[in-house]
Short mmCIF file of C-alpha atoms in Angstrom, two decimals:
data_model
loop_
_atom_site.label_atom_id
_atom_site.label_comp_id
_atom_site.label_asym_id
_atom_site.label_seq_id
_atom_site.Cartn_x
_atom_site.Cartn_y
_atom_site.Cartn_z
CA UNK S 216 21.77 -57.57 0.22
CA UNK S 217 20.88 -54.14 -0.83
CA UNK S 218 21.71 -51.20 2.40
CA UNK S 219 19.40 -48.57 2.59
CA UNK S 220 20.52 -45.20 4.49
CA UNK S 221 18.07 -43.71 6.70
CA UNK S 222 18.30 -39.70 7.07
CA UNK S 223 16.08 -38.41 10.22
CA UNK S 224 13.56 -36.14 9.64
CA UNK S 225 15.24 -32.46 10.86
CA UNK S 226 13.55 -29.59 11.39
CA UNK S 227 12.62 -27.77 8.36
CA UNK S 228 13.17 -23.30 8.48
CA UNK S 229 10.70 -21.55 6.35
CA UNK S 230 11.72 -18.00 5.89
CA UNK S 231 9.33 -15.56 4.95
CA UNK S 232 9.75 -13.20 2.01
CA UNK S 233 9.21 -10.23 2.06
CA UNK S 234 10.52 -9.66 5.62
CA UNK S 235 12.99 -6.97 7.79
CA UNK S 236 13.87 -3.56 6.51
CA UNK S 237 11.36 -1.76 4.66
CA UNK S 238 12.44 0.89 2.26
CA UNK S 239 11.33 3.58 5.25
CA UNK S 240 13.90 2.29 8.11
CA UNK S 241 17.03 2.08 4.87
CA UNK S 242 16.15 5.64 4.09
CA UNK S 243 16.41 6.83 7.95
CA UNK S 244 19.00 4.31 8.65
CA UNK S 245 20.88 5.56 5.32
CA UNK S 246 20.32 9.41 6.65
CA UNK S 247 21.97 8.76 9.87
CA UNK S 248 25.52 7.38 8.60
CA UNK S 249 25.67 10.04 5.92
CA UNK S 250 25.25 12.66 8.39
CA UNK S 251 27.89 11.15 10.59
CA UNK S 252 29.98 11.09 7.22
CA UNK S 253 29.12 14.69 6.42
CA UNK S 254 29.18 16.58 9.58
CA UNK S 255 31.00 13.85 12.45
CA UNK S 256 29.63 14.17 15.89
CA UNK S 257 27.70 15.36 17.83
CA UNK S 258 24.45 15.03 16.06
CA UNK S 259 21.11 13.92 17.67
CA UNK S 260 18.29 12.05 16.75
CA UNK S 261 15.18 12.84 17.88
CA UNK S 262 13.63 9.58 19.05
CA UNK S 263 14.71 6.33 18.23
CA UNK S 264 15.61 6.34 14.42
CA UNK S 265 13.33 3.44 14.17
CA UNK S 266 11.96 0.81 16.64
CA UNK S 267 15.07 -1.78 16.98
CA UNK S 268 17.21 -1.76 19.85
CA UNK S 269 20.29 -3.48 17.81
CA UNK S 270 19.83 -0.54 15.13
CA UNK S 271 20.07 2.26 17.91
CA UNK S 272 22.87 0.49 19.56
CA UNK S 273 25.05 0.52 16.19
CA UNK S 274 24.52 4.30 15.57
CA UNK S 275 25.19 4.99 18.79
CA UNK S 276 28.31 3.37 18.24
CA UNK S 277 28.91 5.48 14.87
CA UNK S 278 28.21 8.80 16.72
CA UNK S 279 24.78 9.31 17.13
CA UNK S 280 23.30 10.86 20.16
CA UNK S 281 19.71 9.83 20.83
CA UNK S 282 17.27 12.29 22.95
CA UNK S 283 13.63 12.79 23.50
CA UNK S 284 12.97 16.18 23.43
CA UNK S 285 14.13 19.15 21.57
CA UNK S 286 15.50 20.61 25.39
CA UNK S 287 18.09 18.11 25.41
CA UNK S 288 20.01 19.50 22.30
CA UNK S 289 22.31 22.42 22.79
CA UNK S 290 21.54 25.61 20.54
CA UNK S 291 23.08 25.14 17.35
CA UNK S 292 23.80 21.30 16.82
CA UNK S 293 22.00 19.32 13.86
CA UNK S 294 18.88 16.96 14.59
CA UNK S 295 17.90 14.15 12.61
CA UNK S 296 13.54 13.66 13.16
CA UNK S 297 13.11 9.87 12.87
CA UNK S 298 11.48 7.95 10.81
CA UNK S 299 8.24 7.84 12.42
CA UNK S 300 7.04 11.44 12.01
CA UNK S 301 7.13 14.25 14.37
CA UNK S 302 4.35 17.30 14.97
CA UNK S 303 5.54 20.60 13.65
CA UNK S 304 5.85 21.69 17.48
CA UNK S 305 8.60 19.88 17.31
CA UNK S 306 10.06 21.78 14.45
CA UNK S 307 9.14 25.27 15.77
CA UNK S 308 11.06 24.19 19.01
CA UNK S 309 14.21 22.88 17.08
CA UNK S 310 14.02 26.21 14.90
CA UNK S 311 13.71 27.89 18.28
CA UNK S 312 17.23 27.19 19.06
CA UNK S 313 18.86 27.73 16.20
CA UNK S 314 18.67 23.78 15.18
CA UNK S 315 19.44 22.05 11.82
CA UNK S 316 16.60 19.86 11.03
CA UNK S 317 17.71 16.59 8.80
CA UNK S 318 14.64 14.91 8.46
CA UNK S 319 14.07 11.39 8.01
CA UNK S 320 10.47 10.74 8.11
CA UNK S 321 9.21 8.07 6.22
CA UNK S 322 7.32 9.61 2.96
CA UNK S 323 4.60 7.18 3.68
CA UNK S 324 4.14 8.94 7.08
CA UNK S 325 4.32 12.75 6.20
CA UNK S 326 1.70 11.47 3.14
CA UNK S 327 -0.65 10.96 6.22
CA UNK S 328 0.34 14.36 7.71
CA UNK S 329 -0.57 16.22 4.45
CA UNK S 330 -3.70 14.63 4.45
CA UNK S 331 -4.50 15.81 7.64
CA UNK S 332 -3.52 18.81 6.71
CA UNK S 333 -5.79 18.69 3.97
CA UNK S 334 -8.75 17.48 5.14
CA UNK S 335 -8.70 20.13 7.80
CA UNK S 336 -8.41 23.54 5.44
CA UNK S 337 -11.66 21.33 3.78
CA UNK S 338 -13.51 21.71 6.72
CA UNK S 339 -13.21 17.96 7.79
CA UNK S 340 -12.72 16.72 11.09
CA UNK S 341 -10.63 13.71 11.67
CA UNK S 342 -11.25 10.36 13.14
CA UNK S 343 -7.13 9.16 13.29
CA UNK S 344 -7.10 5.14 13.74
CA UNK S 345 -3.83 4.14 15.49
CA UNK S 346 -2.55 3.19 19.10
CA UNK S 347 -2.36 5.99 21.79
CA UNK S 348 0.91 6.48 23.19
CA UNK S 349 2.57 5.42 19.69
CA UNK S 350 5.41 8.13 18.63
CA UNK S 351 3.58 8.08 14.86
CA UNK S 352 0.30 9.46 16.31
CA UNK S 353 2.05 12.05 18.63
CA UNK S 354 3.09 12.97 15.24
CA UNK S 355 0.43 12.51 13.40
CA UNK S 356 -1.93 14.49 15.98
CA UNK S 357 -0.34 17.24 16.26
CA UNK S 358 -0.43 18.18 12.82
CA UNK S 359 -3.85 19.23 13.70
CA UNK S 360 -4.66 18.37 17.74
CA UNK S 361 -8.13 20.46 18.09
CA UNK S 362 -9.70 18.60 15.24
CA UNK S 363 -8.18 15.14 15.40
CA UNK S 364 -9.94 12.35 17.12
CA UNK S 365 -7.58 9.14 17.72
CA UNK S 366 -9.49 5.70 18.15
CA UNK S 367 -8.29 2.18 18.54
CA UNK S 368 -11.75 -0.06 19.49
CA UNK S 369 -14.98 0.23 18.30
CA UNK S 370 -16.26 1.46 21.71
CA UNK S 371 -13.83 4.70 20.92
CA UNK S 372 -15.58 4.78 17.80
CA UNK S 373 -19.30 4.62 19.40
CA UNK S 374 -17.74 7.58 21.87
CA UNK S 375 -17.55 9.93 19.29
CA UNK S 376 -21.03 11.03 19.30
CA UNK S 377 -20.44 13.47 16.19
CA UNK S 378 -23.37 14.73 14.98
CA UNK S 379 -24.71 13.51 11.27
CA UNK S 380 -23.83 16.85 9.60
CA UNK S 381 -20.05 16.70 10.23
CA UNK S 382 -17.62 16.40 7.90
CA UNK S 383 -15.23 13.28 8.52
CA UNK S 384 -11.89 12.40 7.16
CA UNK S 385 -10.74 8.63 8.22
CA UNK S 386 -6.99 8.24 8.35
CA UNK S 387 -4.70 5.73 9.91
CA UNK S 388 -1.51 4.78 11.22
CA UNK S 389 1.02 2.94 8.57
CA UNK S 390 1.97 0.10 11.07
CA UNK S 391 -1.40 -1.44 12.02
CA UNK S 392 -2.75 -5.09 11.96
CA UNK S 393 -4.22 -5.23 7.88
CA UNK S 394 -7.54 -6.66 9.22
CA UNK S 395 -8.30 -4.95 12.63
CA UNK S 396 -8.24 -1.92 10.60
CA UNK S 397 -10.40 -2.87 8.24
CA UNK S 398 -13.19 -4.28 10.82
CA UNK S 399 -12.71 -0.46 12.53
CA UNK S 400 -13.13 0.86 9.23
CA UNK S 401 -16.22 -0.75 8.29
CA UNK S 402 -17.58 0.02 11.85
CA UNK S 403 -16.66 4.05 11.23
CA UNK S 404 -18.84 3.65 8.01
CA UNK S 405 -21.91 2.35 9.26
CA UNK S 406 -22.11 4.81 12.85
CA UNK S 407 -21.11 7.80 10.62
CA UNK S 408 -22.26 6.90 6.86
CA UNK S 409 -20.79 10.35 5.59
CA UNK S 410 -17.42 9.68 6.34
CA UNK S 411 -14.71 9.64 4.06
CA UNK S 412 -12.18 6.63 4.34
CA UNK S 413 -8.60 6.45 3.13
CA UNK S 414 -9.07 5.71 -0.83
CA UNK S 415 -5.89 3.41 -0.07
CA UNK S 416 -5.08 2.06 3.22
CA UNK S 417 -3.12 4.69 5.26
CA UNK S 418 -1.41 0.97 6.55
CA UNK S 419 2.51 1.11 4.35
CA UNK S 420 3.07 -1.33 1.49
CA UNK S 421 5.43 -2.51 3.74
CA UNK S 422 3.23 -3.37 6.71
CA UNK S 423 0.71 -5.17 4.13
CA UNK S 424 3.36 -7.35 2.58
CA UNK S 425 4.73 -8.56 5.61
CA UNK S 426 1.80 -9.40 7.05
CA UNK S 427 0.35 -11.32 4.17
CA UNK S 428 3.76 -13.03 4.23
CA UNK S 429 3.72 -14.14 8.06
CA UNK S 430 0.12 -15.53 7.64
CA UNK S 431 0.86 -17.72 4.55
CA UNK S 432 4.03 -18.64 6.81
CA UNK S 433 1.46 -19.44 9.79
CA UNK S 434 -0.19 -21.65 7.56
CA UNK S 435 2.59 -23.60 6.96
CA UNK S 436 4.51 -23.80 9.88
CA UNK S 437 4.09 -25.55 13.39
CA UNK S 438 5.63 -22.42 15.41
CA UNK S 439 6.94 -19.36 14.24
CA UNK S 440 9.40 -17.02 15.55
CA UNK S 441 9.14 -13.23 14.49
CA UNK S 442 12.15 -10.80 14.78
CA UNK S 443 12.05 -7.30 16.51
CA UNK S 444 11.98 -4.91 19.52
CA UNK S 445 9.27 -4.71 21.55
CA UNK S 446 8.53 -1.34 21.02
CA UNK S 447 8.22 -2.05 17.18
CA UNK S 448 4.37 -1.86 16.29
CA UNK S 449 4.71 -3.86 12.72
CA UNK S 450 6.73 -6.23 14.43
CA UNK S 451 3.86 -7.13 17.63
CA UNK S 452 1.09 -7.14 15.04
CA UNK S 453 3.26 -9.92 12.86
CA UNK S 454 3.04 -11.86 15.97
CA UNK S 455 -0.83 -11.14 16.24
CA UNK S 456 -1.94 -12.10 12.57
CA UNK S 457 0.32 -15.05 13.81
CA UNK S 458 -1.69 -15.98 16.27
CA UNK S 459 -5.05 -15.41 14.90
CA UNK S 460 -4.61 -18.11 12.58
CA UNK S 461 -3.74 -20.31 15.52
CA UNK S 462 -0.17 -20.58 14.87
CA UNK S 463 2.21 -20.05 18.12
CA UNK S 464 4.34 -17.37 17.31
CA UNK S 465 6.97 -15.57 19.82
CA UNK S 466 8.87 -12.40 19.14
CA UNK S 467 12.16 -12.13 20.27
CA UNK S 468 14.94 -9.75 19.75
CA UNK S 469 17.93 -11.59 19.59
CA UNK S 470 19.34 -15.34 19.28
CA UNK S 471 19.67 -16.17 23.17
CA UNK S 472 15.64 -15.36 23.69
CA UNK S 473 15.11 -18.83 22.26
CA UNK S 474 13.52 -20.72 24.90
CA UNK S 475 14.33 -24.77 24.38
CA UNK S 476 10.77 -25.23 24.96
CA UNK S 477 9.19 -23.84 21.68
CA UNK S 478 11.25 -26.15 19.62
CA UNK S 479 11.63 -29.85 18.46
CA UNK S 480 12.63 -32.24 15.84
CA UNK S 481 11.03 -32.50 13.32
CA UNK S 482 8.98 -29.48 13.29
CA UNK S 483 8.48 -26.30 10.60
CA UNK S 484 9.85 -23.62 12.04
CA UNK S 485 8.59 -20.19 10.42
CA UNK S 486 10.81 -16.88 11.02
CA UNK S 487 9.95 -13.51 9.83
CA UNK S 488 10.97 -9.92 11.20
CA UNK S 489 9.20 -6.75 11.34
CA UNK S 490 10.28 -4.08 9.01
CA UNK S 491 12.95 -2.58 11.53
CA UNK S 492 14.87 -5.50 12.52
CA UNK S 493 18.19 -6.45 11.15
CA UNK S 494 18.76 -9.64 9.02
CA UNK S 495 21.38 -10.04 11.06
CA UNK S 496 18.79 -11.14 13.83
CA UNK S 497 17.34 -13.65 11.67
CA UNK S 498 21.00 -15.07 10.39
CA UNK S 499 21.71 -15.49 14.25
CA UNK S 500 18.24 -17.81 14.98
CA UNK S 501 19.26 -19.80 11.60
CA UNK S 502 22.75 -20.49 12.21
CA UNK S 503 21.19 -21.46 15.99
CA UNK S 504 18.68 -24.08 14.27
CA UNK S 505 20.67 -25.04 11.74
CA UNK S 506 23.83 -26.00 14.67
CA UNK S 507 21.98 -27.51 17.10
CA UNK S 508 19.28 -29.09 15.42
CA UNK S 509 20.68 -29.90 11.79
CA UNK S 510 17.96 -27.41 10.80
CA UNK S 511 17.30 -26.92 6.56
CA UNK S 512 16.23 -23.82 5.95
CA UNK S 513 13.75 -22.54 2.52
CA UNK S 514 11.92 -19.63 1.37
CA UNK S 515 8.77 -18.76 1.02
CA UNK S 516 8.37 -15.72 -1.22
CA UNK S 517 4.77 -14.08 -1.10
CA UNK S 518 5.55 -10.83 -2.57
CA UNK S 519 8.17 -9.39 -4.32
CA UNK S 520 9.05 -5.44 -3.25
CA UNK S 521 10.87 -2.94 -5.29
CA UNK S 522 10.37 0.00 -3.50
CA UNK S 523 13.09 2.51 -2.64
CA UNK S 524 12.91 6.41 -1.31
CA UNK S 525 15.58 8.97 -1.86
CA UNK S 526 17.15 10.60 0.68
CA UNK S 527 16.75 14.49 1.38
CA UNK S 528 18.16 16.33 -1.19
CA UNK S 529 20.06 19.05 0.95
CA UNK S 530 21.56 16.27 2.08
CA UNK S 531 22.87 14.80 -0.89
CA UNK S 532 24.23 18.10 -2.33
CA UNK S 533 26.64 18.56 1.14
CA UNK S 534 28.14 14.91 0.69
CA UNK S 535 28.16 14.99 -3.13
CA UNK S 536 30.06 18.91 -2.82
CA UNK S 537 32.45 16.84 0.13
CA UNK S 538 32.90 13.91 -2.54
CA UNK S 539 30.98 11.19 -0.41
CA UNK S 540 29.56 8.75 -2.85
CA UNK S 541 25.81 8.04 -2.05
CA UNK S 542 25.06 5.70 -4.89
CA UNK S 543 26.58 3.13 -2.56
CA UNK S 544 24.63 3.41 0.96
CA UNK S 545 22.13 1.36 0.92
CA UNK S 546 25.32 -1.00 1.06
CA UNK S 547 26.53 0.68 4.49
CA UNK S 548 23.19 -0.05 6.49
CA UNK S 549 22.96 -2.22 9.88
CA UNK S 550 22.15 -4.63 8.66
CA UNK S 551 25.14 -4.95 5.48
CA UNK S 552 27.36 -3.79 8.25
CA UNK S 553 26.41 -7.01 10.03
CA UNK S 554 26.74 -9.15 7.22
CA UNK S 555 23.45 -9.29 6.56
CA UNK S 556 22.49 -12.17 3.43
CA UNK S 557 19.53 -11.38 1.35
#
């Protein structure tokens, strides 16, 4: 008589692809431990480097001193300006005191400041789409506060009451939700008709991407878990384009946020992470599935990224001259540190 061997169904992992670090947080991430390397501590960092608490932690760890404000660095010491852009009052105060600026801004960011910048010696006012309170718009703003006008709802649009004859610039933050934005956009259009939108999306390759990826993941999946601090914008609105499609999805920051509750056998399990978290995070949750619920784990590639941004110059030169090999750093971030698989 012929035996047949029945394997239970598991629970399946889909991860998505492209997920975690975007070429913006290895750049800033990158800057930070070749500063340490080239000049030791102390040196500050103005504002979280990026939005992950694990991240911080680490170079915190490796010598980094994090502050808020300019006043909290003594006269003299080095600053690094995180990736998220700061306003040039910021700069003028750090000059003020006889500070060395290292800045790490992502290039996708200070392309929004020039534009700004821009449209304002044009004669154009500004309507700036983003979320008050976030540390990009402070930045952002402040390129040009008396003539930039910061809206998040289409009642803040309706508010604006500009009059048909002015000029207006549309610009936006790099770390929105893909189609929000483009609802607010065409709302701009039709109250002001003459307004000039972003030719591109101000919203990062990086944001796009990993959105498009969690939503083809949301289609797939029963539940799915995204990875990243909660002060990460990209990483909430993964969780919102998530949940638009219908999908449960939960962010959580590390391993032991799991709650039993969310998960079952069999079931398709989704993970992604927003473009500051660690893969180390993600690692964590699989090895968790994969141990306690005989998990099997796939990909799901959506888009394929081959981006990559230099890091300053001045920079280079001072650990090139001290015989510090940067060719090799993108190997020494978090994340690698943390034995991160990709």
């Amino acid at each position: 008589m012929a035996v047949f061997w029945y394997t239970p169904i598991t629970m399946k992992i889909i991860l998505a692809q492209p997920r975690g670090f975007c070429a913006g947080v290895d750049r800033a991430i990158d800057i930070v431990i070749l500063a340490l390397q080239v000049y030791g501590a102390p040196l500050y960092v103005k504002h979280a480097i990026v939005h992950n608490a694990h991240v911080v932690r680490d170079l915190e760890k490796k010598g980094a001193t994090f502050v808020e404000s300019i006043e909290e660095i003594p006269i003299g010491s080095r600053v690094i300006f995180s990736a998220h852009g700061s306003p040039p009052s910021d700069y003028d105060a750090a000059r003020h005191r006889s500070i060395e600026i290292i800045d790490a801004t992502c290039p996708l960011v200070t392309k929004v400041h020039l534009e700004v910048k821009r449209y304002v010696r044009e004669g154009y006012t500004i309507i700036l789409v983003g979320h008050r309170g976030h540390v990009e718009m402070r930045g952002t703003m402040g390129e040009a506060p008396e003539h930039t006008y910061l809206v998040e709802t289409i009642e803040d649009v309706h508010a604006l009451g500009f009059s048909k004859d002015t000029k207006i610039a549309v610009l936006t933050q790099t770390t929105l939700s893909v189609d929000d934005t483009a609802t607010l956009l065409v709302e701009i259009k039709k109250v002001f008709p003459q307004a000039i939108l972003p030719p591109a999306a101000d919203i990062c390759y990086a944001t796009t991407n990993r959105q498009a990826a969690a939503k083809a993941l949301a289609r797939q999946c029963d539940i799915v878990l995204v990875m990243g601090s909660i002060t990460s914008s990209n990483t909430n609105r993964l969780v919102e384009v998530v949940r638009a499609i219908g999908t449960p999805a939960y962010r959580i920051d590390q391993v032991s946020e799991i709650q039993p509750e969310w998960l079952s056998a069999p079931m398709r399990v989704g993970i992604t992470s927003g473009a500051s978290a660690p893969e180390s995070i993600v690692q964590a949750v699989v090895d968790r599935l994969r141990s306690t619920y005989g998990a099997t784990v796939e990909t799901l590639p959506v888009i394929e990224e081959r981006v990559w941004f230099d890091i300053p110059k001045d920079l280079k030169d001072v650990a090139h001259d001290r015989g510090i090999d940067t060719d090799v750093l993108s190997k020494h971030t978090i994340a690698q540190d943390a034995t991160m698989k990709r």
